[in-house]
CSV table of C-alpha atoms in Angstrom, one decimal:
chain,number,residue,atom,x,y,z
A,80,MET,CA,28.4,-8.9,33.9
A,81,ARG,CA,28.4,-10.4,30.4
A,82,ILE,CA,26.2,-8.8,27.8
A,83,ALA,CA,25.2,-10.0,24.1
A,84,CYS,CA,22.5,-8.9,21.5
A,85,ALA,CA,20.8,-10.5,18.5
A,86,TRP,CA,18.3,-8.5,16.0
A,87,SER,CA,14.3,-9.3,15.4
A,88,VAL,CA,11.6,-6.7,14.0
A,89,SER,CA,8.5,-5.3,15.2
A,90,LEU,CA,5.6,-5.4,13.1
A,91,SER,CA,3.2,-2.4,13.2
A,92,GLY,CA,0.6,-3.0,10.0
A,93,LEU,CA,3.0,-3.6,7.0
A,94,GLU,CA,5.7,-1.5,8.6
A,95,GLY,CA,8.7,-3.1,10.5
A,96,SER,CA,11.3,-1.6,12.5
A,97,PRO,CA,14.3,-3.4,13.9
A,98,VAL,CA,14.4,-4.3,17.6
A,99,GLN,CA,18.0,-5.2,19.2
A,100,VAL,CA,17.4,-8.1,22.0
A,101,GLU,CA,20.2,-7.6,24.9
A,102,ALA,CA,20.7,-10.1,27.1
A,103,ALA,CA,22.8,-9.3,30.2
A,104,THR,CA,23.9,-11.9,33.1
A,105,GLY,CA,25.1,-11.1,36.2
A,106,GLN,CA,25.5,-12.5,40.1
A,107,GLY,CA,22.8,-12.8,42.3
A,108,LEU,CA,19.8,-14.7,43.1
A,109,PRO,CA,18.0,-16.2,40.0
A,110,LYS,CA,15.9,-13.8,38.0
A,111,ILE,CA,14.3,-13.2,34.8
A,112,SER,CA,13.3,-9.7,33.8
A,113,LEU,CA,11.9,-8.9,30.3
A,114,VAL,CA,11.7,-4.9,29.7
A,115,GLY,CA,11.2,-2.8,26.7
A,116,LEU,CA,7.3,-2.7,26.5
A,117,PRO,CA,6.4,-6.2,25.7
A,118,ASP,CA,2.9,-7.5,25.7
A,119,ALA,CA,1.3,-10.6,27.4
A,120,ALA,CA,2.5,-13.1,24.9
A,121,LEU,CA,5.9,-11.8,24.8
A,122,LEU,CA,6.5,-11.8,28.8
A,123,GLN,CA,5.8,-15.4,28.6
A,124,ALA,CA,8.8,-15.9,26.4
A,125,ARG,CA,10.7,-15.8,29.5
A,126,ASP,CA,9.5,-19.5,30.5
A,127,ARG,CA,9.3,-20.8,26.9
A,128,VAL,CA,12.8,-19.7,26.1
A,129,ARG,CA,14.1,-21.0,29.6
A,130,ALA,CA,12.5,-24.3,29.1
A,131,ALA,CA,14.0,-24.6,25.4
A,132,ILE,CA,17.5,-23.9,26.3
A,133,SER,CA,17.4,-26.3,29.2
A,134,GLY,CA,15.6,-29.0,27.1
A,135,ALA,CA,18.3,-28.5,24.5
A,136,ALA,CA,20.8,-29.3,27.1
A,137,TYR,CA,22.5,-26.0,26.9
A,138,GLU,CA,23.3,-23.9,30.0
A,139,PHE,CA,20.7,-21.4,31.2
A,140,PRO,CA,22.2,-18.4,33.3
A,141,LYS,CA,21.7,-19.2,37.2
A,142,GLY,CA,21.9,-15.7,38.6
A,143,ILE,CA,20.2,-12.2,37.3
A,144,LEU,CA,19.0,-12.0,33.7
A,145,THR,CA,18.0,-9.1,32.0
A,146,ILE,CA,16.4,-9.1,28.6
A,147,ASN,CA,16.0,-5.8,27.2
A,148,LEU,CA,14.0,-5.0,23.8
A,149,SER,CA,15.4,-1.7,22.4
A,150,PRO,CA,13.9,0.8,21.6
A,151,ALA,CA,12.0,0.8,24.7
A,152,ASN,CA,9.2,3.1,23.7
A,153,LEU,CA,8.3,1.0,20.5
A,154,PRO,CA,5.2,-1.5,21.2
A,155,LYS,CA,6.4,-5.3,20.7
A,156,ASN,CA,3.9,-8.2,20.5
A,157,GLY,CA,3.9,-11.9,19.3
A,158,SER,CA,6.1,-14.6,20.0
A,159,HIS,CA,8.3,-14.5,17.1
A,160,TYR,CA,10.8,-12.8,19.3
A,161,ASP,CA,11.5,-16.2,21.2
A,162,LEU,CA,14.7,-17.5,18.8
A,163,ALA,CA,16.4,-13.9,19.1
A,164,ILE,CA,16.0,-14.2,22.7
A,165,ALA,CA,17.6,-17.5,23.1
A,166,ALA,CA,20.2,-16.8,20.6
A,167,ALA,CA,21.1,-13.3,22.8
A,168,ILE,CA,20.9,-15.6,26.0
A,169,LEU,CA,23.3,-18.4,24.7
A,170,ALA,CA,25.9,-15.7,23.3
A,171,ALA,CA,25.9,-13.9,26.9
A,172,THR,CA,26.6,-17.4,28.2
A,173,GLU,CA,29.3,-18.1,25.5
A,174,GLU,CA,27.5,-21.2,24.0
A,175,VAL,CA,27.4,-19.4,20.4
A,176,PRO,CA,30.0,-16.4,19.0
A,177,SER,CA,28.5,-13.0,20.2
A,178,GLU,CA,29.7,-11.2,16.7
A,179,MET,CA,27.9,-13.9,14.5
A,180,VAL,CA,24.7,-13.3,16.6
A,181,LYS,CA,24.8,-9.7,16.4
A,182,SER,CA,25.1,-9.4,12.8
A,183,THR,CA,22.0,-12.0,12.2
A,184,MET,CA,18.2,-11.6,12.4
A,185,PHE,CA,16.0,-14.2,14.0
A,186,PHE,CA,12.4,-15.2,13.7
A,187,GLY,CA,10.8,-18.0,15.2
A,188,GLU,CA,8.5,-19.2,18.3
A,189,LEU,CA,10.3,-21.6,20.6
A,190,GLY,CA,8.6,-24.9,21.8
A,191,LEU,CA,9.6,-26.3,25.3
A,192,ASP,CA,11.6,-29.1,23.7
A,193,GLY,CA,13.6,-26.3,21.5
A,194,ASN,CA,11.7,-26.8,18.4
A,195,VAL,CA,11.3,-24.0,16.3
A,196,ARG,CA,7.7,-23.2,15.0
A,197,ARG,CA,6.3,-20.8,12.2
A,198,MET,CA,5.3,-17.1,12.8
A,199,ARG,CA,2.8,-14.9,11.3
A,200,GLY,CA,4.0,-11.9,8.8
A,201,ILE,CA,7.2,-13.4,7.9
A,202,LEU,CA,7.2,-11.4,4.3
A,203,PRO,CA,6.9,-8.1,5.7
A,204,ALA,CA,9.5,-8.9,8.6
A,205,MET,CA,11.8,-9.9,5.7
A,206,LEU,CA,11.1,-6.6,3.8
A,207,ALA,CA,12.0,-4.8,7.3
A,208,ALA,CA,15.1,-6.8,7.4
A,209,SER,CA,16.5,-5.9,4.1
A,210,ARG,CA,15.5,-2.0,4.5
A,211,ALA,CA,17.6,-2.2,7.6
A,212,GLY,CA,20.9,-3.5,5.8
A,213,PHE,CA,20.8,-7.0,7.1
A,214,GLN,CA,21.9,-9.9,4.9
A,215,ARG,CA,21.4,-12.9,7.3
A,216,VAL,CA,18.2,-14.3,8.5
A,217,ILE,CA,17.2,-17.5,10.3
A,218,VAL,CA,13.5,-18.5,10.0
A,219,PRO,CA,11.6,-21.4,10.8
A,220,HIS,CA,11.8,-24.3,8.8
A,221,GLY,CA,8.9,-24.4,6.1
A,222,GLN,CA,9.0,-20.4,6.0
A,223,ALA,CA,12.2,-20.6,3.9
A,224,ARG,CA,10.4,-20.2,0.7
A,225,GLU,CA,8.2,-17.3,1.7
A,226,ALA,CA,11.1,-15.7,3.3
A,227,SER,CA,13.1,-16.0,0.2
A,228,LEU,CA,10.5,-14.0,-2.1
A,229,VAL,CA,12.9,-10.8,-0.8
A,230,PRO,CA,15.9,-10.7,-2.8
A,231,GLY,CA,19.3,-9.8,-1.4
A,232,LEU,CA,19.0,-11.9,2.0
A,233,THR,CA,20.8,-15.3,3.1
A,234,ILE,CA,18.1,-17.3,4.4
A,235,TRP,CA,18.7,-20.1,6.9
A,236,PRO,CA,15.8,-22.2,8.0
A,237,VAL,CA,16.3,-24.2,11.3
A,238,ARG,CA,13.7,-26.8,12.8
A,239,HIS,CA,15.5,-27.0,16.4
A,240,LEU,CA,17.7,-24.8,18.7
A,241,HIS,CA,20.5,-27.3,18.1
A,242,GLU,CA,20.5,-26.0,14.6
A,243,MET,CA,20.7,-22.1,15.0
A,244,VAL,CA,23.6,-23.1,17.5
A,245,ASP,CA,25.4,-25.2,14.9
A,246,LEU,CA,24.8,-22.4,12.0
A,247,MET,CA,26.3,-19.8,14.5
A,248,HIS,CA,29.2,-21.9,14.6
A,249,GLY,CA,29.7,-22.3,10.8
A,250,ARG,CA,28.6,-26.1,11.1
A,251,PRO,CA,26.7,-27.6,8.3
A,252,ILE,CA,23.3,-28.7,9.0
A,253,ALA,CA,20.9,-31.3,7.2
A,254,LEU,CA,18.4,-29.3,5.6
A,255,ALA,CA,15.3,-31.4,5.0
A,256,PRO,CA,13.1,-30.4,2.0
A,257,GLU,CA,10.3,-28.5,2.7
A,258,THR,CA,6.6,-29.5,2.1
A,259,CYS,CA,4.1,-27.3,1.1
A,260,GLU,CA,0.9,-27.2,2.8
A,261,PRO,CA,-2.0,-26.7,0.7
A,262,ASP,CA,-4.1,-23.8,1.0
A,263,GLU,CA,-7.6,-24.7,1.9
A,264,GLU,CA,-8.9,-21.5,0.4
A,265,VAL,CA,-7.7,-22.0,-3.3
A,266,ASP,CA,-10.2,-23.1,-5.6
A,267,GLN,CA,-8.9,-25.8,-7.8
A,268,GLN,CA,-11.5,-25.4,-10.6
A,269,PRO,CA,-11.5,-21.6,-11.1
A,270,SER,CA,-15.0,-20.2,-11.9
A,271,ASP,CA,-15.6,-19.0,-15.5
A,272,PHE,CA,-17.9,-16.3,-16.9
A,273,ALA,CA,-18.9,-19.6,-19.3
A,274,ASP,CA,-20.9,-20.9,-16.5
A,275,VAL,CA,-23.3,-18.4,-16.1
A,276,GLN,CA,-26.4,-18.7,-18.7
A,277,GLY,CA,-28.0,-15.5,-19.7
A,278,HIS,CA,-27.7,-12.6,-17.4
A,279,SER,CA,-26.0,-10.5,-20.5
A,280,ASP,CA,-27.0,-7.2,-18.9
A,281,GLY,CA,-25.1,-8.5,-15.5
A,282,LYS,CA,-22.2,-10.1,-17.3
A,283,TRP,CA,-21.8,-6.5,-19.2
A,284,ALA,CA,-22.1,-4.6,-15.9
A,285,MET,CA,-19.4,-6.7,-14.6
A,286,GLU,CA,-17.4,-6.4,-17.3
A,287,VAL,CA,-17.5,-2.5,-17.4
A,288,ALA,CA,-16.8,-2.8,-13.4
A,289,ALA,CA,-13.5,-4.9,-14.0
A,290,ALA,CA,-12.3,-2.4,-16.9
A,291,GLY,CA,-12.7,0.7,-14.3
A,292,ARG,CA,-12.5,-0.9,-11.2
A,293,HIS,CA,-15.9,0.2,-10.2
A,294,HIS,CA,-17.9,-0.8,-7.4
A,295,VAL,CA,-21.5,-2.7,-7.9
A,296,PHE,CA,-24.7,-3.2,-6.4
A,297,LEU,CA,-26.6,-6.3,-7.6
A,298,HIS,CA,-30.1,-7.0,-6.4
A,299,GLY,CA,-32.7,-9.3,-7.2
A,300,ALA,CA,-34.6,-12.3,-6.0
A,301,PRO,CA,-33.2,-15.2,-4.2
A,302,GLY,CA,-31.3,-17.7,-6.8
A,303,VAL,CA,-31.2,-15.2,-9.5
A,304,GLY,CA,-27.5,-15.6,-9.6
A,305,LYS,CA,-26.2,-12.7,-7.9
A,306,THR,CA,-23.4,-14.7,-6.2
A,307,MET,CA,-22.4,-16.5,-9.2
A,308,LEU,CA,-22.1,-13.4,-11.0
A,309,ALA,CA,-19.9,-11.8,-8.2
A,310,SER,CA,-17.6,-14.8,-7.7
A,311,ARG,CA,-16.7,-14.9,-11.2
A,312,LEU,CA,-15.5,-11.1,-11.4
A,313,PRO,CA,-11.7,-12.0,-10.1
A,314,SER,CA,-11.6,-14.1,-13.3
A,315,ILE,CA,-11.6,-11.2,-15.5
A,316,LEU,CA,-9.3,-8.9,-13.6
A,317,PRO,CA,-5.5,-8.6,-15.1
A,318,ASP,CA,-2.9,-9.9,-13.0
A,319,LEU,CA,-1.2,-7.7,-10.2
A,320,GLY,CA,1.9,-6.0,-10.8
A,321,HIS,CA,4.9,-6.7,-9.0
A,322,GLU,CA,4.9,-3.9,-6.2
A,323,ASP,CA,1.2,-4.6,-5.7
A,324,ALA,CA,1.8,-8.5,-5.5
A,325,ILE,CA,4.1,-7.8,-2.7
A,326,GLU,CA,2.0,-5.4,-0.9
A,327,VAL,CA,-1.1,-8.2,-1.0
A,328,SER,CA,0.9,-11.0,-0.5
A,329,ALA,CA,2.2,-9.5,2.9
A,330,LEU,CA,-1.2,-8.7,3.9
A,331,HIS,CA,-2.0,-12.3,3.7
A,332,SER,CA,1.5,-13.1,5.3
A,333,LEU,CA,0.4,-11.1,8.3
A,334,ALA,CA,-3.1,-12.9,8.5
A,335,GLY,CA,-1.0,-16.0,8.9
A,336,ARG,CA,-1.6,-17.4,5.3
A,337,GLY,CA,1.2,-19.3,4.1
A,338,LEU,CA,3.1,-18.3,0.9
A,339,GLU,CA,4.8,-21.4,-0.1
A,340,SER,CA,3.9,-21.4,-3.5
A,341,GLY,CA,5.2,-17.6,-4.2
A,342,LEU,CA,3.8,-14.2,-4.3
A,343,LEU,CA,0.1,-13.9,-4.9
A,344,VAL,CA,-0.1,-12.4,-8.8
A,345,ARG,CA,-4.0,-12.6,-9.1
A,346,PRO,CA,-6.3,-10.4,-7.6
A,347,PRO,CA,-7.7,-12.1,-4.3
A,348,TYR,CA,-11.3,-12.6,-3.3
A,349,SER,CA,-12.7,-12.1,0.1
A,350,ASP,CA,-16.2,-13.0,0.9
A,351,PRO,CA,-17.1,-12.5,4.7
A,352,HIS,CA,-20.6,-13.7,6.3
A,353,HIS,CA,-22.9,-11.3,7.3
A,354,THR,CA,-22.4,-12.7,10.9
A,355,SER,CA,-18.6,-11.2,10.9
A,356,THR,CA,-17.7,-8.6,13.6
A,357,MET,CA,-16.4,-5.2,12.6
A,358,ALA,CA,-12.9,-6.3,13.9
A,359,SER,CA,-12.9,-9.1,11.3
A,360,LEU,CA,-14.4,-7.2,8.5
A,361,ILE,CA,-12.4,-3.8,9.1
A,362,GLY,CA,-9.3,-5.2,11.1
A,363,GLY,CA,-8.3,-4.7,14.7
A,364,GLY,CA,-7.9,-6.8,17.9
A,365,GLY,CA,-6.0,-6.2,21.2
A,366,ARG,CA,-2.2,-5.0,20.8
A,367,ASP,CA,-2.0,-7.4,18.0
A,368,ILE,CA,-3.8,-5.6,15.4
A,369,ARG,CA,-4.5,-7.8,12.4
A,370,PRO,CA,-6.1,-7.1,9.0
A,371,GLY,CA,-9.4,-7.6,8.4
A,372,SER,CA,-11.3,-8.9,5.4
A,373,ILE,CA,-11.2,-5.5,3.4
A,374,SER,CA,-7.4,-5.3,3.5
A,375,LEU,CA,-7.2,-9.2,2.4
A,376,ALA,CA,-9.5,-8.0,-0.5
A,377,HIS,CA,-6.7,-5.3,-1.3
A,378,ARG,CA,-6.2,-4.7,-5.2
A,379,GLY,CA,-9.2,-7.5,-5.4
A,380,VAL,CA,-12.8,-8.2,-4.7
A,381,LEU,CA,-14.7,-7.7,-1.4
A,382,PHE,CA,-18.1,-9.6,-1.7
A,383,LEU,CA,-21.0,-8.7,0.6
A,384,ASP,CA,-23.6,-11.2,0.1
A,385,GLU,CA,-27.0,-10.4,1.9
A,386,ALA,CA,-25.5,-7.0,2.5
A,387,PRO,CA,-28.7,-5.7,4.5
A,388,GLU,CA,-28.1,-8.4,7.0
A,389,PHE,CA,-24.7,-7.0,8.0
A,390,GLY,CA,-24.6,-4.6,10.9
A,391,SER,CA,-25.4,-0.9,10.0
A,392,ARG,CA,-22.4,0.3,11.7
A,393,THR,CA,-20.1,-2.6,10.0
A,394,LEU,CA,-21.2,-1.0,6.7
A,395,ASP,CA,-20.9,2.3,7.6
A,396,ALA,CA,-17.5,1.8,8.7
A,397,LEU,CA,-16.5,1.1,4.8
A,398,ARG,CA,-17.2,4.8,4.0
A,399,THR,CA,-13.4,5.9,4.6
A,400,PRO,CA,-11.6,2.9,3.1
A,401,LEU,CA,-14.1,3.3,-0.2
A,402,GLU,CA,-12.8,6.9,-0.6
A,403,ASN,CA,-9.2,6.9,0.3
A,404,GLY,CA,-7.9,3.2,0.0
A,405,TRP,CA,-6.7,2.9,3.5
A,406,VAL,CA,-8.1,1.8,6.7
A,407,THR,CA,-6.7,3.4,10.0
A,408,ILE,CA,-7.0,1.4,13.4
A,409,GLY,CA,-6.2,3.2,16.7
A,410,ARG,CA,-5.2,2.0,19.9
A,411,VAL,CA,-4.1,3.4,23.2
A,412,ASN,CA,-0.4,2.8,22.6
A,413,GLN,CA,-0.3,2.5,18.5
A,414,VAL,CA,-1.9,3.3,15.2
A,415,VAL,CA,-1.7,0.7,12.6
A,416,ARG,CA,-2.6,1.7,9.0
A,417,TYR,CA,-3.6,-1.1,6.2
A,418,PRO,CA,-4.1,-0.5,2.8
A,419,ALA,CA,-7.6,-1.2,1.7
A,420,ARG,CA,-8.0,-0.6,-2.0
A,421,PHE,CA,-10.9,-3.2,-3.3
A,422,GLN,CA,-13.9,-3.4,-5.6
A,423,LEU,CA,-17.0,-3.5,-3.2
A,424,ILE,CA,-19.7,-5.9,-4.9
A,425,LEU,CA,-23.0,-5.6,-2.8
A,426,ALA,CA,-25.9,-8.1,-3.2
A,427,ALA,CA,-29.2,-7.9,-1.8
A,428,ASN,CA,-32.6,-9.5,-1.8
A,429,PRO,CA,-35.6,-7.4,-2.5
A,430,CYS,CA,-36.9,-8.0,1.2
A,431,PRO,CA,-36.4,-10.7,3.9
A,432,CYS,CA,-38.4,-13.5,2.1
A,433,GLY,CA,-36.9,-12.3,-1.1
A,434,TYR,CA,-40.0,-12.0,-3.0
A,435,SER,CA,-41.3,-8.4,-3.0
A,436,GLY,CA,-42.1,-7.2,-6.4
A,437,VAL,CA,-40.9,-10.4,-8.4
A,438,VAL,CA,-43.5,-11.5,-10.8
A,439,GLY,CA,-45.2,-15.0,-10.1
A,440,LYS,CA,-44.5,-14.8,-6.6
A,441,GLU,CA,-45.9,-13.7,-3.2
A,442,CYS,CA,-44.2,-11.6,-0.7
A,443,THR,CA,-45.2,-12.4,2.9
A,444,CYS,CA,-43.3,-9.2,4.4
A,445,PRO,CA,-45.3,-6.4,5.7
A,446,ALA,CA,-44.9,-3.1,3.8
A,447,MET,CA,-43.0,-1.9,7.2
A,448,THR,CA,-40.7,-4.7,7.1
A,449,VAL,CA,-39.6,-4.3,3.5
A,450,ARG,CA,-39.0,-0.8,3.9
A,451,ARG,CA,-36.7,-1.2,7.1
A,452,TYR,CA,-35.1,-4.0,5.0
A,453,ARG,CA,-34.0,-1.8,2.1
A,454,GLU,CA,-33.0,1.0,4.6
A,455,ARG,CA,-30.4,-0.9,6.2
A,456,LEU,CA,-27.9,0.1,3.2
A,457,SER,CA,-27.3,3.8,3.9
A,458,GLY,CA,-27.7,6.5,1.5
A,459,PRO,CA,-23.9,7.3,2.1
A,460,ILE,CA,-23.1,3.7,1.4
A,461,LEU,CA,-25.1,3.5,-1.7
A,462,ASP,CA,-23.7,6.9,-2.9
A,463,ARG,CA,-20.7,5.4,-3.4
A,464,ILE,CA,-21.6,2.6,-5.7
A,465,ASP,CA,-21.0,2.9,-9.0
A,466,ILE,CA,-22.9,0.7,-10.7
A,467,ARG,CA,-26.4,-0.7,-9.8
A,468,HIS,CA,-27.9,-3.5,-11.4
A,469,HIS,CA,-31.1,-5.2,-11.0
A,470,MET,CA,-31.0,-9.0,-12.0
A,471,LEU,CA,-34.3,-10.5,-13.4
A,472,PRO,CA,-35.0,-14.2,-13.2
A,473,LEU,CA,-34.3,-15.9,-16.7
A,474,THR,CA,-36.9,-16.0,-19.3
A,475,ARG,CA,-35.9,-19.4,-20.8
A,476,ALA,CA,-34.7,-22.7,-19.5
A,477,PHE,CA,-30.9,-22.4,-19.1
A,478,LEU,CA,-30.6,-26.4,-19.2
A,479,ALA,CA,-31.1,-26.5,-23.0
A,480,ASP,CA,-28.6,-25.9,-25.7
A,481,SER,CA,-28.4,-22.1,-26.2
A,482,ASP,CA,-28.1,-20.7,-29.8
A,483,GLU,CA,-24.6,-18.9,-28.8
A,484,PRO,CA,-22.3,-20.3,-26.2
A,485,PRO,CA,-21.4,-17.9,-23.4
A,486,GLU,CA,-18.2,-16.1,-23.3
A,487,THR,CA,-15.3,-17.3,-21.6
A,488,SER,CA,-13.4,-15.4,-18.7
A,489,VAL,CA,-10.2,-15.2,-21.1
A,490,GLN,CA,-12.4,-13.6,-24.0
A,491,VAL,CA,-13.8,-11.1,-21.4
A,492,LEU,CA,-10.5,-10.6,-19.9
A,493,THR,CA,-9.0,-9.6,-23.4
A,494,ARG,CA,-11.4,-6.6,-23.6
A,495,VAL,CA,-10.8,-5.5,-19.8
A,496,MET,CA,-6.9,-5.5,-20.6
A,497,GLU,CA,-7.4,-3.5,-23.8
A,498,ALA,CA,-9.4,-0.9,-22.0
A,499,ARG,CA,-7.0,-0.8,-18.8
A,500,GLY,CA,-4.1,-0.2,-21.3
A,501,ARG,CA,-5.9,2.8,-22.6
A,502,GLN,CA,-6.7,4.0,-19.0
A,503,GLN,CA,-2.8,3.7,-18.0
A,504,TYR,CA,-1.8,5.4,-21.2
A,505,ARG,CA,-3.9,8.2,-20.4
A,506,LEU,CA,-3.0,8.3,-16.8
A,507,MET,CA,0.6,7.6,-17.0
A,508,ALA,CA,1.7,11.2,-15.6
A,509,THR,CA,-0.4,10.4,-12.5
A,510,PRO,CA,-0.4,8.1,-9.5
A,511,TRP,CA,-3.5,6.5,-10.6
A,512,CYS,CA,-3.9,3.6,-13.0
A,513,THR,CA,-7.8,3.1,-13.6
A,514,ASN,CA,-10.8,5.6,-13.9
A,515,GLY,CA,-12.1,4.2,-10.4
A,516,GLU,CA,-9.2,5.7,-8.6
A,517,VAL,CA,-9.0,8.9,-10.3
A,518,PRO,CA,-10.0,12.1,-8.0
A,519,GLY,CA,-13.1,14.5,-9.4
A,520,SER,CA,-11.2,17.4,-9.3
A,521,TYR,CA,-8.7,15.6,-11.9
A,522,LEU,CA,-11.6,14.3,-13.9
A,523,ARG,CA,-13.3,18.1,-14.3
A,524,LYS,CA,-10.1,20.0,-14.9
A,525,HIS,CA,-7.7,17.9,-16.8
A,526,LEU,CA,-9.7,15.4,-19.0
A,527,PRO,CA,-11.8,16.4,-21.8
A,528,LEU,CA,-15.7,16.6,-21.2
A,529,PRO,CA,-18.4,16.1,-23.5
A,530,GLU,CA,-20.1,19.3,-25.0
A,531,ASP,CA,-23.4,18.3,-23.8
A,532,LEU,CA,-23.6,18.1,-19.9
A,533,GLY,CA,-27.3,18.1,-20.1
A,534,PRO,CA,-27.7,14.5,-18.3
A,535,LEU,CA,-25.6,15.7,-15.3
A,536,GLU,CA,-27.2,19.2,-14.9
A,537,ARG,CA,-30.6,17.5,-15.0
A,538,GLY,CA,-29.5,15.1,-12.3
A,539,LEU,CA,-28.2,17.4,-10.1
A,540,SER,CA,-31.2,19.7,-10.6
A,541,ASN,CA,-33.7,17.0,-9.9
A,542,GLY,CA,-31.7,15.5,-6.9
A,543,THR,CA,-31.0,12.1,-8.5
A,544,LEU,CA,-27.2,13.0,-8.4
A,545,SER,CA,-25.0,14.2,-5.9
A,546,ALA,CA,-21.6,16.0,-6.4
A,547,ARG,CA,-20.0,12.8,-5.7
A,548,GLY,CA,-22.7,10.9,-8.1
A,549,VAL,CA,-21.3,13.3,-10.7
A,550,ASP,CA,-17.7,12.3,-10.4
A,551,LYS,CA,-19.0,8.5,-10.5
A,552,VAL,CA,-20.7,8.8,-13.6
A,553,LEU,CA,-17.7,10.6,-15.3
A,554,ARG,CA,-15.7,7.7,-14.4
A,555,LEU,CA,-18.2,5.3,-15.8
A,556,ALA,CA,-18.4,7.3,-18.9
A,557,TRP,CA,-14.6,6.9,-19.4
A,558,THR,CA,-14.5,3.3,-18.9
A,559,LEU,CA,-17.3,2.9,-21.4
A,560,ALA,CA,-15.3,4.9,-23.9
A,561,ASP,CA,-12.3,2.9,-23.3
A,562,LEU,CA,-14.4,-0.6,-24.0
A,563,GLU,CA,-15.5,1.2,-27.0
A,564,GLY,CA,-11.6,2.1,-28.1
A,565,GLU,CA,-12.7,6.0,-27.8
A,566,ASP,CA,-10.4,8.8,-26.7
A,567,ARG,CA,-12.6,10.8,-25.2
A,568,ILE,CA,-16.3,10.4,-23.7
A,569,GLY,CA,-19.2,11.4,-25.7
A,570,THR,CA,-22.8,12.4,-24.6
A,571,GLY,CA,-24.0,8.7,-25.2
A,572,ASN,CA,-21.5,7.3,-23.1
A,573,LEU,CA,-22.7,10.0,-20.3
A,574,ARG,CA,-26.6,9.0,-20.8
A,575,VAL,CA,-25.7,5.1,-20.3
A,576,ALA,CA,-23.3,6.0,-17.3
A,577,MET,CA,-26.2,7.7,-15.9
A,578,LEU,CA,-28.6,4.7,-16.3
A,579,MET,CA,-26.0,2.5,-14.9
A,580,ARG,CA,-25.7,4.7,-12.0
A,581,GLN,CA,-29.4,5.0,-11.6
A,582,GLY,CA,-29.7,1.0,-11.9
A,583,GLU,CA,-32.0,1.7,-14.8
A,584,LEU,CA,-29.9,0.2,-17.8
A,585,ALA,CA,-31.3,-2.9,-19.8
A,586,ARG,CA,-28.2,-3.2,-22.1
A,587,VAL,CA,-27.6,-0.9,-24.8
A,588,GLY,CA,-26.2,-1.8,-28.1
């Protein structure tokens, strides 16, 4: 019996564990056994690898072949183990040096002709390889740039099984230049706040939301500008820090989105359609659990347009991620946790036809239909929203030249970054960076409160504020103070925050 081994990685969410791929050949009738808790896609690797090795004119074992994926109790899924399995088999048949193979990590799916194909999650896989102490990694050609985002690794890209064999023998290979495939989701013309005419109250509400990372609920008639305003929120958000950029990029890599242009340094924006399933929004699947839209919006913006049209169970599933910034997805054989700390922007019409209470329009919906439509957004979800803003139709022709040109995103971003800087200085001894993340206990015990708490006490006594609502108002008040350059919140900040929380604010000042 001859035994050889190679290495790959098992991914569970963003966490990766090294997997030793062992191949043992022996005498007997031809038989291939793949053990070690593989899923259906991985079981099919037996046929893919055999065809690839034979198609590349290498010897495939004619007797008993046993392939073991260790540790055996760790669930393994996906097709990226193909190249590691082929390397272990070729080492067992002495086609490649076994010492070289067992000190290398391999990633890539094999075609029947021996071509090496791309895989999802190459960035978190490289992070796992680096943590495990490996220095040499073989990846599919076209993913070397993404793999090289992790420092300290020697990346060898290959296009075919022949090139992997040549590398193991120390023979040079001709490296063709990698081409970057354009990302279809990248907007070539970034949206700017200068495109929004009027709606000064709405733009101010979004500025406050950006400064403190607050959730927003926009409601108003169709075409009033809710989507335009929400889609421009990322343009006034600061760039991601290095650690956040790696985490966000790893999530997008798991979703199969290429990172050929480098780490994602801008806050992501996700706007799923209201027909999206819970699995696509929250994350899930069978054994191959993928991140959902809320995780792809991590450290960015999740915009749910026509929010009442989403399923009630789907919306209610947002409660826990909104509170703790994580989503945990459980299956029989594994539990996966994805980060999901996003800014939620909800948008809704006043009724199904969109014209209930709109001046100059006639609503055609029965009263009970309007009530049911509004009740689709449950109280627990709305209670987690910091800012509620009703958008009114414009009162003048926005096509005409305005007296004062609207502010650009760069101008608004300057104020947002100044406010963020004050928050980071105030919270430097804590694990939080923005007001929207600070727990209520820390707000009440460690940060100074205004002397007059009358607005909060009246809100609690008349039922317009919940205990969570008090914390939301305090966070908003701190953001308002930061935008004004103040070191503590005043009663005026508290009152304005109360009005923003209740959706009754026409811009003050």
